[in-house]
Coordinates of C-alpha atoms in Angstrom, one line a residue:
M553 CA 75.6 115.0 47.6
R554 CA 76.2 118.5 49.9
H555 CA 77.4 121.5 48.1
A556 CA 81.1 122.6 49.4
R557 CA 80.5 125.3 51.8
C558 CA 82.5 128.7 51.2
P559 CA 84.4 129.8 54.0
T560 CA 82.6 132.1 56.0
I561 CA 83.3 136.3 56.3
A562 CA 83.5 137.0 59.3
A563 CA 80.4 138.0 61.0
M564 CA 79.1 141.6 61.4
P565 CA 78.3 143.1 64.6
V566 CA 74.2 141.6 65.5
P567 CA 72.1 143.6 67.8
T568 CA 69.9 142.4 70.5
P569 CA 66.2 142.2 69.3
P570 CA 63.6 144.1 70.9
T571 CA 54.0 146.8 52.3
D572 CA 56.5 145.9 49.2
S573 CA 53.6 146.4 51.6
L574 CA 51.8 143.7 53.2
P575 CA 49.4 141.5 52.1
S576 CA 45.9 143.4 51.3
S577 CA 44.3 142.4 54.6
A578 CA 42.3 143.4 57.1
G579 CA 39.7 143.3 59.6
P580 CA 35.6 143.8 58.4
A581 CA 35.8 147.7 59.2
A582 CA 38.5 148.2 57.3
D583 CA 36.8 150.6 55.0
I584 CA 35.8 152.9 57.8
A585 CA 38.8 152.2 60.0
P586 CA 42.0 152.8 57.8
I587 CA 45.6 152.4 59.0
V588 CA 48.4 155.3 57.9
A589 CA 51.2 153.8 57.5
F590 CA 54.6 156.5 57.1
A591 CA 51.9 159.3 58.7
S592 CA 55.0 160.9 60.3
A593 CA 58.8 160.2 59.8
A594 CA 61.9 161.2 62.4
S595 CA 63.9 162.8 59.3
E596 CA 64.3 166.8 59.7
G597 CA 63.1 167.0 56.2
A598 CA 59.7 165.7 57.7
M599 CA 59.3 167.4 60.7
A600 CA 60.2 170.5 58.9
L601 CA 57.4 170.0 56.0
W602 CA 54.5 169.0 58.8
P603 CA 53.5 172.5 59.4
T604 CA 53.2 173.5 56.1
L605 CA 50.9 171.0 54.8
R606 CA 47.1 171.7 53.5
L607 CA 45.2 168.9 55.3
P608 CA 41.7 170.5 56.3
H609 CA 39.9 167.1 56.1
L610 CA 42.3 165.4 58.7
Q611 CA 42.1 168.6 60.5
Q612 CA 38.4 168.0 61.1
L613 CA 38.4 164.4 61.9
L614 CA 40.9 165.1 64.6
Q615 CA 38.9 168.2 65.9
H616 CA 36.5 166.9 68.1
A617 CA 38.3 163.0 68.5
R618 CA 39.9 161.4 71.0
V619 CA 42.2 159.0 71.0
V620 CA 41.2 155.2 71.9
H621 CA 44.4 153.2 71.4
S622 CA 47.8 154.3 71.9
D623 CA 50.7 151.7 71.3
Q624 CA 53.9 153.2 72.2
G625 CA 56.9 151.8 70.5
D626 CA 61.0 152.4 69.5
E627 CA 62.0 153.4 66.3
A628 CA 64.7 150.3 66.4
D629 CA 62.1 147.8 67.1
F630 CA 62.0 145.1 64.4
C631 CA 58.0 145.6 63.7
P632 CA 57.0 149.2 62.9
P633 CA 53.7 150.7 64.4
H634 CA 51.8 150.2 61.3
E635 CA 52.3 146.5 60.9
R636 CA 51.7 146.4 65.0
A637 CA 48.3 148.1 64.0
W638 CA 47.6 145.7 61.3
A639 CA 48.5 142.7 63.0
R640 CA 45.8 144.0 66.1
Q641 CA 43.3 144.9 63.4
L642 CA 43.8 141.0 62.1
Q643 CA 44.2 139.5 65.6
L644 CA 47.2 137.9 64.5
P645 CA 49.9 136.9 67.0
M646 CA 53.0 138.9 67.8
S647 CA 55.9 137.0 69.0
H648 CA 58.2 139.3 70.7
G649 CA 57.1 142.1 68.5
C650 CA 57.0 140.0 65.7
V651 CA 54.5 138.9 63.1
P652 CA 54.1 135.8 61.0
W653 CA 53.1 137.6 58.1
A654 CA 54.2 135.1 55.6
A655 CA 52.7 132.3 57.4
W656 CA 49.2 134.0 57.7
Q657 CA 49.5 134.7 53.5
Q658 CA 50.5 131.1 53.1
Q659 CA 47.3 130.4 55.4
A660 CA 45.3 132.1 53.1
A661 CA 46.3 130.0 50.2
D662 CA 46.1 126.4 51.9
P663 CA 43.9 126.9 55.1
A664 CA 44.9 123.4 56.5
P665 CA 46.8 123.5 59.6
Q666 CA 50.5 124.7 59.3
E667 CA 53.3 122.5 60.9
T668 CA 56.2 124.2 59.7
A669 CA 57.5 127.9 59.7
W670 CA 57.4 130.5 56.8
A671 CA 59.5 133.7 55.9
W672 CA 59.3 136.1 52.8
L673 CA 62.6 136.1 51.2
S674 CA 63.6 139.3 49.1
P675 CA 66.9 138.9 47.1
C676 CA 68.7 142.8 47.5
H677 CA 71.9 144.8 47.4
W678 CA 73.8 145.8 50.0
R679 CA 76.2 148.6 49.7
I680 CA 79.1 147.7 52.1
G681 CA 81.3 150.3 53.7
A682 CA 83.5 150.9 56.2
D683 CA 80.9 151.7 58.9
T684 CA 77.8 150.7 57.3
V685 CA 75.7 148.0 55.3
H686 CA 73.1 149.9 53.8
M687 CA 70.0 148.4 52.1
G688 CA 68.5 149.3 49.0
D689 CA 65.2 148.7 48.0
P690 CA 64.5 145.2 46.8
A691 CA 62.1 146.9 44.4
Q692 CA 64.3 148.8 42.6
L693 CA 66.8 145.7 41.2
A694 CA 64.2 145.5 38.7
L695 CA 64.4 142.0 38.5
D696 CA 61.8 140.1 36.6
E697 CA 60.3 137.1 36.7
A698 CA 62.8 134.7 34.6
Q699 CA 65.9 136.6 36.4
S700 CA 64.6 136.0 39.8
R701 CA 63.7 132.2 39.0
A702 CA 67.3 132.0 37.8
L703 CA 68.8 133.6 41.0
L704 CA 66.3 131.2 43.0
D705 CA 68.0 128.0 41.3
I706 CA 71.0 129.2 42.1
L707 CA 70.6 130.0 46.0
A708 CA 68.1 127.3 46.6
P709 CA 70.4 124.4 47.1
W710 CA 72.1 126.3 49.7
F711 CA 69.3 126.7 51.7
A712 CA 67.8 123.2 51.5
E713 CA 70.9 121.8 53.1
D714 CA 70.0 123.5 55.8
G715 CA 66.6 122.7 56.1
I716 CA 64.8 125.7 54.0
T717 CA 62.9 125.2 51.3
L718 CA 62.7 128.6 48.8
Q719 CA 59.8 128.9 46.0
F720 CA 58.8 131.3 44.0
Q721 CA 56.2 134.1 44.4
R722 CA 56.8 137.2 42.8
P723 CA 60.3 138.7 41.3
D724 CA 61.2 141.2 44.5
R725 CA 59.9 138.3 47.4
W726 CA 60.1 134.3 47.7
L727 CA 58.4 131.9 50.3
A728 CA 60.7 130.4 52.4
R729 CA 59.9 127.7 55.0
G730 CA 61.6 125.1 57.2
A731 CA 62.3 124.5 61.0
P732 CA 65.0 127.1 61.3
L733 CA 62.2 129.6 60.7
D734 CA 60.2 128.7 64.0
G735 CA 60.5 131.2 66.6
L736 CA 62.9 133.6 64.2
C737 CA 62.0 137.0 65.0
T738 CA 63.0 138.9 61.8
A739 CA 62.8 142.9 61.1
S740 CA 60.1 144.1 58.5
L741 CA 61.9 145.3 55.2
D742 CA 60.0 148.7 56.1
R743 CA 62.7 149.1 58.5
V744 CA 66.0 148.7 56.5
I745 CA 65.2 150.3 53.2
G746 CA 67.5 152.8 52.5
R747 CA 69.2 152.0 56.3
D748 CA 72.1 150.7 58.0
V749 CA 70.7 146.9 58.2
R750 CA 73.1 145.8 61.5
R751 CA 71.0 147.3 63.9
W752 CA 67.8 145.2 62.7
L753 CA 70.0 141.5 61.7
P754 CA 68.2 138.9 63.9
D755 CA 69.8 137.8 67.0
A756 CA 73.2 135.8 66.8
Q757 CA 72.0 133.1 69.1
T758 CA 68.9 132.3 67.6
A759 CA 69.9 133.0 63.8
R760 CA 73.1 131.0 63.6
T761 CA 71.9 129.4 60.4
I762 CA 70.6 132.5 58.9
N763 CA 73.6 134.9 59.8
R764 CA 75.8 132.2 58.1
L765 CA 73.8 131.9 55.0
H766 CA 74.4 135.8 55.0
S767 CA 77.9 135.8 54.8
E768 CA 77.6 132.4 52.1
V769 CA 75.5 134.0 49.9
Q770 CA 77.7 137.1 49.6
M771 CA 80.6 135.0 49.0
L772 CA 78.8 133.0 46.7
L773 CA 77.5 135.9 44.7
Y774 CA 80.6 138.2 44.6
T775 CA 82.0 137.0 41.5
H776 CA 79.1 135.0 40.0
A777 CA 78.1 134.9 36.3
F778 CA 74.5 136.0 37.3
N779 CA 76.0 139.3 38.4
D780 CA 78.5 139.6 35.7
S781 CA 75.3 139.9 33.4
R782 CA 73.7 142.3 35.7
A783 CA 76.6 144.3 35.5
N784 CA 76.9 144.3 31.7
H785 CA 73.7 146.0 31.8
G786 CA 74.1 148.5 33.9
L787 CA 72.5 147.2 36.9
P788 CA 73.4 146.8 40.5
P789 CA 74.5 143.5 41.5
V790 CA 72.1 141.1 44.0
N791 CA 74.5 140.2 46.9
A792 CA 72.2 139.8 49.9
F793 CA 68.8 138.7 51.1
W794 CA 66.4 139.9 53.9
L795 CA 64.4 137.6 55.4
H796 CA 61.0 139.1 57.3
G797 CA 57.7 138.3 58.2
A798 CA 58.9 134.9 59.4
G799 CA 57.2 132.3 62.3
R800 CA 54.4 130.1 62.7
L801 CA 50.8 130.5 63.0
Q802 CA 49.6 128.1 66.0
A803 CA 45.9 128.6 64.9
P804 CA 43.9 129.6 62.0
V805 CA 43.6 133.3 61.5
P806 CA 40.5 134.6 59.2
V807 CA 41.9 136.1 56.0
Q808 CA 40.0 139.1 54.4
P809 CA 40.3 141.2 51.4
R810 CA 41.1 145.0 52.0
P811 CA 40.5 147.5 49.4
A812 CA 43.9 149.1 48.3
H813 CA 44.8 153.0 48.4
A814 CA 47.2 154.3 46.0
E815 CA 47.8 157.5 48.4
L816 CA 48.6 155.0 50.7
A817 CA 51.1 153.3 49.0
A818 CA 52.9 156.9 47.6
L819 CA 53.0 157.8 51.2
R820 CA 55.2 154.7 51.8
D821 CA 57.2 154.6 49.1
A822 CA 58.1 158.9 49.2
A823 CA 59.2 157.9 53.5
L824 CA 61.4 155.3 52.3
Q825 CA 63.2 157.3 49.5
E826 CA 63.3 160.1 51.8
N827 CA 61.8 162.3 49.3
W828 CA 60.0 164.5 51.3
A829 CA 58.3 166.9 48.8
A830 CA 56.8 163.8 47.2
W831 CA 55.7 162.5 50.9
G832 CA 54.0 165.9 51.4
L833 CA 52.2 165.8 48.1
A834 CA 50.9 162.3 48.9
W835 CA 49.7 163.2 52.4
E836 CA 47.6 166.2 50.3
Q837 CA 46.4 163.8 48.0
L838 CA 45.3 161.4 50.6
D839 CA 43.5 164.0 52.7
A840 CA 41.7 164.7 49.7
S841 CA 40.7 161.3 48.8
L842 CA 40.5 158.6 51.5
L843 CA 40.5 160.9 54.2
R844 CA 37.7 163.2 52.8
E845 CA 35.4 160.0 52.3
L846 CA 36.2 158.9 56.0
L847 CA 34.7 162.4 57.2
T848 CA 32.0 162.2 54.9
A849 CA 30.9 159.0 56.4
H850 CA 31.7 159.9 60.1
Q851 CA 29.2 163.5 59.3
G852 CA 26.8 161.1 57.9
G853 CA 26.6 159.2 60.9
A854 CA 29.1 156.2 61.0
A855 CA 31.4 155.0 63.4
V856 CA 35.1 156.1 62.3
Q857 CA 38.4 155.4 63.4
L858 CA 41.4 156.4 61.9
T859 CA 45.1 155.2 63.1
L860 CA 48.2 156.9 62.7
C861 CA 51.5 155.6 62.4
G862 CA 54.8 156.9 62.7
E863 CA 58.1 155.4 63.0
R864 CA 57.7 154.9 66.9
N865 CA 54.2 155.1 67.7
A866 CA 50.5 154.1 66.4
L867 CA 47.6 156.3 67.5
T868 CA 43.6 155.8 67.0
W869 CA 41.5 158.6 66.6
Q870 CA 37.7 158.3 67.1
P871 CA 36.0 161.6 65.7
Q872 CA 33.1 162.6 68.1
R873 CA 30.2 164.5 67.5
P874 CA 30.4 168.1 68.8
G875 CA 28.2 169.5 71.1
A876 CA 26.7 173.1 70.2
W877 CA 29.3 175.1 72.4
Q878 CA 32.1 173.2 70.5
K879 CA 30.5 173.9 67.1
I880 CA 30.6 177.4 68.1
Q881 CA 34.0 177.2 69.4
S882 CA 35.4 175.4 66.0
V883 CA 33.8 178.5 64.0
F884 CA 36.1 180.8 65.9
K885 CA 38.7 179.4 67.6
P886 CA 39.5 176.6 64.9
K887 CA 42.1 173.9 66.3
G888 CA 45.1 173.3 64.3
L889 CA 46.5 170.1 63.3
P890 CA 48.4 168.0 66.3
D891 CA 51.8 168.1 66.6
L892 CA 52.4 164.4 64.8
P893 CA 56.1 164.1 64.3
S894 CA 56.4 164.6 68.2
M895 CA 53.4 162.3 68.8
L896 CA 54.3 159.3 66.5

């Protein structure tokens, strides 16, 4: 028997569409071709801090480097530059600028040919104001596994009525599969955390089911006992969800492990929290660790690359071996860091 539908609330304006980080995977050369997400940000705080950072290893890497790949985009693109760079490294398809990350991850668990589309679904909190719908970081909801599974049991029947099956993956992210996700372009979670979500909602014409579910989930959870319990413990309500990484893989794509770097995660977390002091510290720690190792590999004769990603663009540099005259110039007239805030 179908569940009775709640009356839907008025739909919010929906724009025309254009690491929690991504799974830890990359191409064979991941160790010597790192991708640095949130290397720059459009915030005035980040731009003001950039000239003061002490990044000697980055400066040496870029002093005699040339740009071998440039990915120009817009800060409103659904897929941020670092995810586009990862997708290129993995040879993953990008349909309308969106990458089927959930399907790719599912392929790693089950290499059989896929006949359906997948997406990640993150329970979240939206703070709805007069002119904004602000997205909180799902990781800050402090959902444990028991709470997350209880919430999934509440929401799963509603999604099932529309042909979408939900399954638990981890407390702050579930898997969704079903025909309504096929061809759906969804914005990365990294785009919307801490921002007004309306700019990045799926297109109204291709996501009518999803947009209606947004309204119904808000109505369902508004007075639900699940959130009453959270309120009694001083926790924010879960009143929304975010679909990301949606799509279907037409053909298998190899999945290989990628070493994790705590400094890269710290850079991302600080940028999403707009904690620019912590972001600057994470940059300097990254320079002293991963980039120092990259410079050592380059000086030892390895062919290395470095991709730096901001909110609009991603640039890949390949350090070159300097000639004699360049070595002399680098001693007497060393080049400073490029103006990454304007380039990325």
